[in-house]
Coordinates of C-alpha atoms in Angstrom, one line a residue:
Chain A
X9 CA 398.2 208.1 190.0
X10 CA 397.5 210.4 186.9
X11 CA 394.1 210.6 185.4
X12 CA 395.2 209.0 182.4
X13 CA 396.5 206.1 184.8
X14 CA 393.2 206.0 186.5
X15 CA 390.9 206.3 183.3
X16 CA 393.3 202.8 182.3
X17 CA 392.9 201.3 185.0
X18 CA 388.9 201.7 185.4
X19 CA 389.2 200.7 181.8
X20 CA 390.5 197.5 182.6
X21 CA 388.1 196.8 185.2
X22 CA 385.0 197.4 183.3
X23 CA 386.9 195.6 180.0
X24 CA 387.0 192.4 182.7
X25 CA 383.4 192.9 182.7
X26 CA 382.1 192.9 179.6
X27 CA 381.8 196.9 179.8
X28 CA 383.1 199.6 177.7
X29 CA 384.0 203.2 179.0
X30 CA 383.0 205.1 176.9
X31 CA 384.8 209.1 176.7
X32 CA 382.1 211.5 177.1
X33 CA 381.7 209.1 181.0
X34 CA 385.5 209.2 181.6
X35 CA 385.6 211.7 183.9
X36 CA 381.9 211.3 185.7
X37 CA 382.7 207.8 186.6
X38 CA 386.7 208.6 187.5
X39 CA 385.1 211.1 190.1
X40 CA 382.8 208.5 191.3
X41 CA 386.0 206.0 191.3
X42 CA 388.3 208.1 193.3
X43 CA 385.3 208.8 196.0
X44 CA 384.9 204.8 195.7
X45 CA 388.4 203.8 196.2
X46 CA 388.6 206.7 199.2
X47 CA 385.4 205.1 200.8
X48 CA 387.2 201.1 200.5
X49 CA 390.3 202.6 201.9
X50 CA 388.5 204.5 204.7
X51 CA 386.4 200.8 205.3
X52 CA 389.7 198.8 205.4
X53 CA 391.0 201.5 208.1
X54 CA 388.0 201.1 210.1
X55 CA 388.5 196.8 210.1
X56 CA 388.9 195.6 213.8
Chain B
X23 CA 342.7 223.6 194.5
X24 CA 344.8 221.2 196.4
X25 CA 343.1 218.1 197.3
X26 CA 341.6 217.5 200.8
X27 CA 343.7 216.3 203.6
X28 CA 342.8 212.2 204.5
X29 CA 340.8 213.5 207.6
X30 CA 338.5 216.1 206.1
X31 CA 337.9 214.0 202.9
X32 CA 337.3 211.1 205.0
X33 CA 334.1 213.3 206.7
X34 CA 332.9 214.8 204.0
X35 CA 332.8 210.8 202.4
X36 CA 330.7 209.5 205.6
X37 CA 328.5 212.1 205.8
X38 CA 327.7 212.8 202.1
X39 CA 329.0 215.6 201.1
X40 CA 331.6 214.1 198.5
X41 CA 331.6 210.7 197.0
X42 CA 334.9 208.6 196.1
X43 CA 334.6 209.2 192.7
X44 CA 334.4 213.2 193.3
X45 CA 337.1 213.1 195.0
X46 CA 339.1 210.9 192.1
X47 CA 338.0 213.9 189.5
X48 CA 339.4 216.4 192.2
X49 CA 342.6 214.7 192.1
X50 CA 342.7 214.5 188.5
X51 CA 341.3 218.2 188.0
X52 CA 344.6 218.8 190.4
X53 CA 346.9 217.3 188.4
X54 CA 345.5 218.4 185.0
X55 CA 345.8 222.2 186.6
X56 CA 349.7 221.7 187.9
X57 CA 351.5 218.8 186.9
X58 CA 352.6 220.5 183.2
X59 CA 354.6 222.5 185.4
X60 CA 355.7 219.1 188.3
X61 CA 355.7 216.9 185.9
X62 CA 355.5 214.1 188.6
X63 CA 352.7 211.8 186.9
X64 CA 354.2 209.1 184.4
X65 CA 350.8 206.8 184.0
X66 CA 347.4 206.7 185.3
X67 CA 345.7 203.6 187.1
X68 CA 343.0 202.0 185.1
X69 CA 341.7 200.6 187.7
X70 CA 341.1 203.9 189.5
X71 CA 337.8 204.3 188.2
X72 CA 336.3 201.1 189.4
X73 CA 338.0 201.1 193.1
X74 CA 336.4 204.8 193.7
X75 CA 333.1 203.3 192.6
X76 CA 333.3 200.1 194.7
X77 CA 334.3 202.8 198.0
X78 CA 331.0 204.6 197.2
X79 CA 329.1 201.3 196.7
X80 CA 330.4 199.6 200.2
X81 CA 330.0 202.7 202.0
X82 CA 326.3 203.5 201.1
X83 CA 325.7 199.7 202.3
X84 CA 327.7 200.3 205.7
X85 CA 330.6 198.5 204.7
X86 CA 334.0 201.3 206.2
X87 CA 337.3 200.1 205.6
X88 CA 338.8 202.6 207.7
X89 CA 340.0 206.0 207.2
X90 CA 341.9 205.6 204.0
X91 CA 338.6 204.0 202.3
X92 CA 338.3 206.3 198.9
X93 CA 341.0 208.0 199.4
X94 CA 343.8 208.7 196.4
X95 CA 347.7 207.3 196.3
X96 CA 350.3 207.6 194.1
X97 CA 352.8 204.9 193.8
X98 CA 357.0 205.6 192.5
X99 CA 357.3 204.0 189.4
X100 CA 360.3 201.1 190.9
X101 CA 357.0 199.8 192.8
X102 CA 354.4 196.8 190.6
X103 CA 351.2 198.1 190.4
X104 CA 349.1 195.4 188.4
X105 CA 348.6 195.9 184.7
X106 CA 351.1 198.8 184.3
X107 CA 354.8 198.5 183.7
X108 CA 357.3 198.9 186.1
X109 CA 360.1 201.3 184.4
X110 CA 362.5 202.1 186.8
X111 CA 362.6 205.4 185.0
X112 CA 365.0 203.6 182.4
X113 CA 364.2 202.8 178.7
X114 CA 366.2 199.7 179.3
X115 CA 363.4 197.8 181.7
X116 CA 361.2 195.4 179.9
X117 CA 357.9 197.4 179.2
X118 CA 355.3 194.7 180.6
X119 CA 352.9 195.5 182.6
X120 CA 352.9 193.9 186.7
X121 CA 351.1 191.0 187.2
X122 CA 350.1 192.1 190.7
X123 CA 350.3 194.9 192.7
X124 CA 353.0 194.9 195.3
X125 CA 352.5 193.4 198.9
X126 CA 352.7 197.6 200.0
X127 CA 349.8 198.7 196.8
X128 CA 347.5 195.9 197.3
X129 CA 347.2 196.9 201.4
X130 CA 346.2 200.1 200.5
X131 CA 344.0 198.7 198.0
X132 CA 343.2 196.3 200.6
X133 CA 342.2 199.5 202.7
X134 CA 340.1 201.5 200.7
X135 CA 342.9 203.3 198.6
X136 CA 342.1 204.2 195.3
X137 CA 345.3 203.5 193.6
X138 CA 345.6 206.8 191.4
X139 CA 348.9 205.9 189.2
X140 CA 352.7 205.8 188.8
X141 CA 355.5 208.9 189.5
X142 CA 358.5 209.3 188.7
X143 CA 361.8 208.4 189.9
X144 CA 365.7 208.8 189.1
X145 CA 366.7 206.3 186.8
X146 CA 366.6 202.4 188.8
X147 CA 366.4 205.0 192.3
X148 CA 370.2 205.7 191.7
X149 CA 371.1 209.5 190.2
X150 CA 369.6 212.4 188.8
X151 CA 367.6 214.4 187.9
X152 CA 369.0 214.0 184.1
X153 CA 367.6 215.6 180.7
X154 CA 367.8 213.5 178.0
X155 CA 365.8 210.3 179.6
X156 CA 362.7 209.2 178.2
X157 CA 360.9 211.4 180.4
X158 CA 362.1 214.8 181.4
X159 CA 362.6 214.6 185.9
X160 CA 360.2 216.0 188.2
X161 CA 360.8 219.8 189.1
X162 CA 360.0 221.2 192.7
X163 CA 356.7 222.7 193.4
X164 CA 358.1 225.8 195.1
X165 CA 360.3 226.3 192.7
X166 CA 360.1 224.1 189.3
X167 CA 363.3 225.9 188.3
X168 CA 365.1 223.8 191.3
X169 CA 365.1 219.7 191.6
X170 CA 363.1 217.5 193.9
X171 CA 365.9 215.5 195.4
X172 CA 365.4 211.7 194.9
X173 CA 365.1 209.0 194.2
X174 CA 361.6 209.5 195.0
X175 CA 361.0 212.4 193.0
X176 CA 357.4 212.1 192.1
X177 CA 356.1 210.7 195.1
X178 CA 357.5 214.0 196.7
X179 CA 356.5 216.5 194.2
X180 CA 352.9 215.3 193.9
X181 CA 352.1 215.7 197.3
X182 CA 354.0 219.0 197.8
X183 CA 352.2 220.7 195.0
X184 CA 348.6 219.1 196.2
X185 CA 347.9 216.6 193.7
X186 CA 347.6 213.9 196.0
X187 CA 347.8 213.6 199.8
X188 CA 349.8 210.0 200.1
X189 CA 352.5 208.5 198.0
X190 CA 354.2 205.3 197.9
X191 CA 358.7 205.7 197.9
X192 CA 361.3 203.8 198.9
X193 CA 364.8 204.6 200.1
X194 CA 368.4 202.9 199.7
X195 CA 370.3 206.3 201.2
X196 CA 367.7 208.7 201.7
X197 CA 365.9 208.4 198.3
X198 CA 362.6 208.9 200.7
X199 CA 363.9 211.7 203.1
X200 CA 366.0 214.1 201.1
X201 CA 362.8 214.4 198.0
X202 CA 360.8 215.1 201.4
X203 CA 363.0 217.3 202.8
X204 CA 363.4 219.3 199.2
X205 CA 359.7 219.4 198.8
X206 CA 358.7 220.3 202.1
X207 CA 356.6 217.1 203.0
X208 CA 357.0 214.2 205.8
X209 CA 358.8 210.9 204.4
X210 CA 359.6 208.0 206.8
X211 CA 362.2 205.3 206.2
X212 CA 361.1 202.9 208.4
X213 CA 362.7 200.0 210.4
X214 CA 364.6 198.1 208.0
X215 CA 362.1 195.4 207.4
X216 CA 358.9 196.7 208.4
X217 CA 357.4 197.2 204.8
X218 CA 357.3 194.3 202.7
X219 CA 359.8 194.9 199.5
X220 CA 358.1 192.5 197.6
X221 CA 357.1 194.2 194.6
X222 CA 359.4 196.5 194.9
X223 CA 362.9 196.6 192.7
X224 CA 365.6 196.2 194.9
X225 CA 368.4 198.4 194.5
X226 CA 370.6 197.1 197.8
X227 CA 368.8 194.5 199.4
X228 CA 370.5 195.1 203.0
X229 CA 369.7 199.3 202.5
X230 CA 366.6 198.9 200.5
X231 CA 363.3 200.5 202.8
X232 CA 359.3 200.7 201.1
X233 CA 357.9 203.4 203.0
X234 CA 355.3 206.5 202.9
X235 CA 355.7 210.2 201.3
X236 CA 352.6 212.1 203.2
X237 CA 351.7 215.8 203.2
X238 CA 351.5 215.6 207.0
X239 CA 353.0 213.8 210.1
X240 CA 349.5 212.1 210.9
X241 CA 348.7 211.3 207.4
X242 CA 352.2 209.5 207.5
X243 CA 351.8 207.2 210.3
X244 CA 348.3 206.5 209.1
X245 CA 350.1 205.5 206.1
X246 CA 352.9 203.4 207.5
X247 CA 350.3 201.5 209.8
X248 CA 348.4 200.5 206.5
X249 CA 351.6 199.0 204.6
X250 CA 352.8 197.9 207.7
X251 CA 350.1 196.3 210.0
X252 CA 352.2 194.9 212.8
X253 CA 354.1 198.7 212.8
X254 CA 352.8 200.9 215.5
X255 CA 353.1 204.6 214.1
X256 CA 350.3 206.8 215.6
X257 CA 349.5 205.0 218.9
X258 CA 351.1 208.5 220.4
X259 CA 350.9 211.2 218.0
X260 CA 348.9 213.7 221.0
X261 CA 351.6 212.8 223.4
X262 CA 353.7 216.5 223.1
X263 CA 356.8 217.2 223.6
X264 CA 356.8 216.7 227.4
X265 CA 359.0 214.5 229.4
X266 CA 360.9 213.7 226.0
X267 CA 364.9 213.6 226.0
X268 CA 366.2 214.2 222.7
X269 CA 369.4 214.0 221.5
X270 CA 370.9 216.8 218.9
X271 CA 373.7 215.7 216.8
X272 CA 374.6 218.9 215.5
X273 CA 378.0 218.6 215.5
X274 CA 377.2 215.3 212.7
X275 CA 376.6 218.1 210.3
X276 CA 377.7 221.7 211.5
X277 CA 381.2 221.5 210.4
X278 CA 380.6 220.0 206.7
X279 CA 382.2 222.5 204.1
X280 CA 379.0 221.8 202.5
X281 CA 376.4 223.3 204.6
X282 CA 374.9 226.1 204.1
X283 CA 374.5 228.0 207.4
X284 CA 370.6 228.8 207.0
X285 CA 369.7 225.3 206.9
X286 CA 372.0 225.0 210.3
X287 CA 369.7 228.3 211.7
X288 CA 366.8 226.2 210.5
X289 CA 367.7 222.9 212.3
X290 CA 369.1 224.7 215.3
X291 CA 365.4 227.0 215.4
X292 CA 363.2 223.2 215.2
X293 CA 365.3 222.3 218.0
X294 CA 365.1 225.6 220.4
X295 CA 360.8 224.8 219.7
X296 CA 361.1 221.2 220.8
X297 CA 362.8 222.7 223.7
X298 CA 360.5 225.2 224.6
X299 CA 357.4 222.2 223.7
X300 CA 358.7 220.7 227.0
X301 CA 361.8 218.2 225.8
X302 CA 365.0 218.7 226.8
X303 CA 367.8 218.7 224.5
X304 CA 371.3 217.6 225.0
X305 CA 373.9 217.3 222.7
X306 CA 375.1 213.9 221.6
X307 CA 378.6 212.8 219.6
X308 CA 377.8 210.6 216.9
X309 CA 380.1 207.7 215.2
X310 CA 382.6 209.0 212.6
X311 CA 380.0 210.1 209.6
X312 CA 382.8 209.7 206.6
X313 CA 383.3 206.4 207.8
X314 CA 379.1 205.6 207.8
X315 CA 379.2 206.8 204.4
X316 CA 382.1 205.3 203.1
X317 CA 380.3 201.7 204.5
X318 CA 376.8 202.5 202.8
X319 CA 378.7 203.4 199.5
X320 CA 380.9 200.6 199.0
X321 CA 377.7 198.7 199.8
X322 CA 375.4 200.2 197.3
X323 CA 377.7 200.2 194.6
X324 CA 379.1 197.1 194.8
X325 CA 375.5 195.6 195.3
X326 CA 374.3 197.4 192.6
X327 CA 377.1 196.8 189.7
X328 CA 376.2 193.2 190.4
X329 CA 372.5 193.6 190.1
X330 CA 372.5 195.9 187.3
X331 CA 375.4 194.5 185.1
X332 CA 373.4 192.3 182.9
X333 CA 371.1 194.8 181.6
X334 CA 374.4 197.5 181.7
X335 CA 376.2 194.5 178.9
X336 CA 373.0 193.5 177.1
X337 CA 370.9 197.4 176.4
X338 CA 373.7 199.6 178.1
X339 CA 372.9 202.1 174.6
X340 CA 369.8 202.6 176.7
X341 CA 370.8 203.6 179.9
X342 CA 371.1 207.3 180.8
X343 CA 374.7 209.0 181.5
X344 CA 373.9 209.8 184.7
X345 CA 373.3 206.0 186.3
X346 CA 376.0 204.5 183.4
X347 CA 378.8 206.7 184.9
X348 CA 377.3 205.8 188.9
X349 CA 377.4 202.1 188.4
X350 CA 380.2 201.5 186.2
X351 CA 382.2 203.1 188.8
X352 CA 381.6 200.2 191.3
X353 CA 384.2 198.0 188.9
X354 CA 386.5 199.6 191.4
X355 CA 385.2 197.8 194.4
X356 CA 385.9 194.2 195.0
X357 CA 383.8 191.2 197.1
X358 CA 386.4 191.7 199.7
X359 CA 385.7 195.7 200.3
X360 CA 381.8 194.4 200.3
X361 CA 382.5 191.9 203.1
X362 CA 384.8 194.4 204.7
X363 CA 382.0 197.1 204.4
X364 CA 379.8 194.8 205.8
X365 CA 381.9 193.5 208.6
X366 CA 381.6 197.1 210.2
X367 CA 378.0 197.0 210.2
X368 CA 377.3 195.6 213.6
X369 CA 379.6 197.9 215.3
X370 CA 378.0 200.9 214.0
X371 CA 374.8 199.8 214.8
X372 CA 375.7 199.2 218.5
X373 CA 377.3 203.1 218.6
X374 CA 373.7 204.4 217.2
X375 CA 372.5 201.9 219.6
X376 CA 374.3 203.1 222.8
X377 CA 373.5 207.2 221.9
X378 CA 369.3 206.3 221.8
X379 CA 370.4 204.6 225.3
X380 CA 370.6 208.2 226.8
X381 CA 367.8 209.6 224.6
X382 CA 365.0 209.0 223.1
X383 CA 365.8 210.1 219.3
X384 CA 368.3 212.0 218.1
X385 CA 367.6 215.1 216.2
X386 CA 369.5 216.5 212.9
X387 CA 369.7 217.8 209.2
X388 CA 368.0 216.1 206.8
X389 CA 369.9 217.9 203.9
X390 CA 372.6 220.7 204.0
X391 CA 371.5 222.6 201.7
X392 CA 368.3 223.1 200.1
X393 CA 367.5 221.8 196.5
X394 CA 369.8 222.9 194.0
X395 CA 368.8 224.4 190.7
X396 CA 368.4 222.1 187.7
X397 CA 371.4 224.1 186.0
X398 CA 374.0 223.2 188.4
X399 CA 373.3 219.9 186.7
X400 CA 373.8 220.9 183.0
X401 CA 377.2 219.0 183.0
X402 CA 376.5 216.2 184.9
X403 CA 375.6 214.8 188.6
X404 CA 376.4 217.4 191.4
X405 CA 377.1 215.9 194.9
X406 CA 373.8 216.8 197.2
X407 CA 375.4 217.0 200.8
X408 CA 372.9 215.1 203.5
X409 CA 372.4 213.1 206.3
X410 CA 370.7 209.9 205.2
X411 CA 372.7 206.7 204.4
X412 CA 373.7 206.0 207.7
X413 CA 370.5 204.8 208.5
X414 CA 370.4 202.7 205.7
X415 CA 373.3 201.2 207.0
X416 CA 371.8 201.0 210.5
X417 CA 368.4 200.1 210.1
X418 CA 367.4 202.8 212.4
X419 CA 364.0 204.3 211.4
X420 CA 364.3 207.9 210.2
X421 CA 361.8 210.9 209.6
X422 CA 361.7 214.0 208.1
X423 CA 359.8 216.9 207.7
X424 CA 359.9 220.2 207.0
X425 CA 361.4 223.0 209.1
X426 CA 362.0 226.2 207.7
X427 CA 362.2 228.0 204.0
X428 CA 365.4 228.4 202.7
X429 CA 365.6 231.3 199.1
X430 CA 361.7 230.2 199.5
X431 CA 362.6 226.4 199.2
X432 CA 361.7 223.7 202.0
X433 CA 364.6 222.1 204.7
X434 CA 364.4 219.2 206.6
X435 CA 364.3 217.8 210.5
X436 CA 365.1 214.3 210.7
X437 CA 364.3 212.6 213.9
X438 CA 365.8 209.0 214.5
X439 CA 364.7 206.7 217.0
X440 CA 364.8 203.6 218.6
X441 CA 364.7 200.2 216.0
X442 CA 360.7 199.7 216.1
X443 CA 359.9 202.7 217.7
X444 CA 357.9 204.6 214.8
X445 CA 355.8 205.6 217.3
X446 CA 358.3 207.9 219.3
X447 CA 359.5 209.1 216.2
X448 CA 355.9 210.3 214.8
X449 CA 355.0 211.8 218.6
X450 CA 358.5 214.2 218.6
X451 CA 357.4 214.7 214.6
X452 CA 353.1 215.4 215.6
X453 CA 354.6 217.5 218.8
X454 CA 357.0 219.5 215.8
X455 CA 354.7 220.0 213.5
X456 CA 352.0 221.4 215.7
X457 CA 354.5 223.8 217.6
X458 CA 355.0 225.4 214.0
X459 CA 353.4 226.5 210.6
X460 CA 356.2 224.6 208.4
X461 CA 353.7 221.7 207.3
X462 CA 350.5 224.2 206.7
X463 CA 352.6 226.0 204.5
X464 CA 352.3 224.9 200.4
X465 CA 353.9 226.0 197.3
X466 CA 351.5 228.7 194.9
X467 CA 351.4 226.9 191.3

């Protein structure tokens, strides 16, 4: 996914929430997405 | 000066040479000479005054509440300590003051203590250090250029740089161990549920630990036993090394791209001198460390975007950057990776479980690297490679304390053991630190 495609989608999520995203925390809290999302997958792996 | 350790204050109180309220102003006089440059005090107990009077009163008419009767703590500022507020660090926590002191404070009150004040912390324990907050972060006594690790910054600092021999932390992923191992103290995370949280905020409930900051291994357990009555922690600090089967997980850490090979030297040297102490050392292979990570931080964030999204909708124009970007980013997660996350929990346990089976703690790095500068921060949070969450995750209890000088900054041994055996931890920690000049060495301010 591009990072315009991420940044939209995180923006949807935290718009479901009440929470807006704002620009100068784009890319802090994408990098903190992606490593979130990589974590989840690696959990969902790990399921026995 | 730096303050008197517990055990030589303690004389000199018992056989009048220094009162309670001496020693107070030495603390004070302390932290008046260093902490413009720590910046690790953010409020002074009222109350301090009063409780070092009352140690001097009861001990002139033969009334000794045990070895920490007069002396100092400091307390992190997510912890209640009646009649100041609890800030979290954030401008966005309601400003009144505790009602009481937390189950943890009013035991060492209990004791003796004289409850000194509040230090700082990262922002609700989550991320830091960042500029721009209402209070600027605590900076490392050995090298204020360079951070303290958190989130127990302050409790860290203090007692590195001598303003106070016991502090009050607590630690979600190693917000106890990696300050310590930064600042070159000892820092416990105990059992998981040993220390009473009440009292304290709660950043994961399932990873959340209270637990000590202490300039030495001794001072520690004495510490722990206080906050912790039914915990056994010093019952065999003289033991040695002897007869002890430790396990080293070195290849947990060896390989990360992250390390930095003179904290591996470091690690790898503690380990040779437990060795030649009289243990014997074996190598031991460790569950997947990713995949304990990935566990923990799907837990903390998912836990904590819950806990925290209230006050993130209602005074979010109050939060810093730092903790806005790190829990906003848990709108990722989902219940389901939560449940998930926590399914695994068990089964990781039981692996930690089986390697103690064939030792008695396993030895390995605290931190991979040692504490950063403050300008690698300039444009935002910087990943700090260490060995801590797991822990969280497992309940295990988990020490550490220093083992080397790395660029003239402090690194960390972290010794594991056995679920409710703080007492084999602190005799592998005791035999350590006396096998080696790490702990008598202390920053120049």
């Amino acid at each position: 996914m591009s990072q315009a495609l991420e940044a939209e989608a995180l923006r949807k999520a935290l718009a479901a929430l009440g929470l807006y995203l704002r620009p100068e925390d784009e890319a802090a809290t994408l990098s903190t997405a992606r490593f979130l999302l990589q974590s989840a997958r690696l959990v969902r792996a790990a399921q026995p | 000066m730096p303050v008197p350790s517990v055990e030589e204050a303690g004389r000199a109180l018992r056989d009048g040479r220094l009162t309670a309220v001496e020693l107070l102003a030495r603390h004070r006089a302390r932290i008046a000479a260093v902490d413009g440059k720590v910046r690790a005090f953010w409020a002074m107990d009222p109350r301090a005054d009063a409780q070092a009077a009352q140690a001097d009163a009861e001990l002139a008419s033969g009334h000794d509440r045990g070895p920490l009767h007069g002396i100092p703590f400091a307390t992190k500022d997510m912890i209640d300590v009646a009649g100041l507020p609890t800030t979290n660090g954030s401008r966005a926590m309601d400003r009144a003051p505790a009602v009481r002191d937390a189950t943890a404070v009013a035991r060492l009150v209990a004791a003796g203590a004289v409850s000194l004040g509040k230090v700082a912390t990262y922002e609700w324990g989550f991320v830091g250090p960042e500029a721009g907050l209402e209070r600027p972060p605590a900076a490392n006594p050995w090298n204020p250029a360079h951070i303290t690790g958190g989130s127990s910054s302050g409790s860290a600092a203090a007692v590195a740089a001598g303003m106070v021999r016991l502090a009050l932390g607590s630690d979600t992923g190693g917000s106890i161990r990696s300050p310590s191992a930064y600042c070159g103290v000892v820092g416990i995370k105990p059992t998981r549920g040993t220390v009473p949280a009440e009292g304290f905020f709660d950043l994961s409930p399932m990873l959340d630990n209270p637990g000590p900051i202490a300039a030495t291994v001794a001072e520690t357990a004495l510490m722990l036993e206080v906050i912790a009555p039914a915990c056994t922690a010093q019952a065999r600090l003289t033991e040695g090394a002897a007869g002890l089967r430790l396990g080293y997980a070195r290849d947990w850490f060896a390989h990360d791209p992250a390390l930095d090979p003179r904290v591996l030297k470091a690690v790898d040297d503690a380990v040779s001198g437990l060795s030649l102490a009289g243990a014997a050392i074996t190598e031991v292979q460790m569950p997947d460390y990713a995949l304990m990570e990935a566990v923990g931080a799907v837990m903390i964030h998912v836990e904590g975007l819950k806990l925290h999204l209230p006050s993130l909708k209602a005074k979010g124009d109050l939060w810093g950057r730092m903790a806005t970007q790190t829990v906003q980013a848990g709108a990722v997660l989902t219940d389901d990776d939560l449940r998930r996350a926590e399914a695994l929990v068990p089964a990781l346990t039981t692996s930690i479980d089986a390697v103690l089976e064939t030792c008695d703690a396993i030895l390995t790095a605290t931190v991979l690297t040692p504490a950063p500068a403050f300008a690698a921060f300039d444009k935002g949070a910087v990943w700090t490679p260490m060995r801590t969450l797991p822990f969280n995750v497992t309940g295990h209890p988990a020490l550490s304390l220093p083992c080397g000088l790395v660029d003239g900054l402090p690194v960390g041994l972290q010794i594991v053991g056995r679920k409710g055996d703080e007492a084999g931890v602190f005799r592998i920690a005791a035999a350590f630190e006396a096998a080696t000049d790490h702990s008598v060495l202390r920053p120049r301010l």
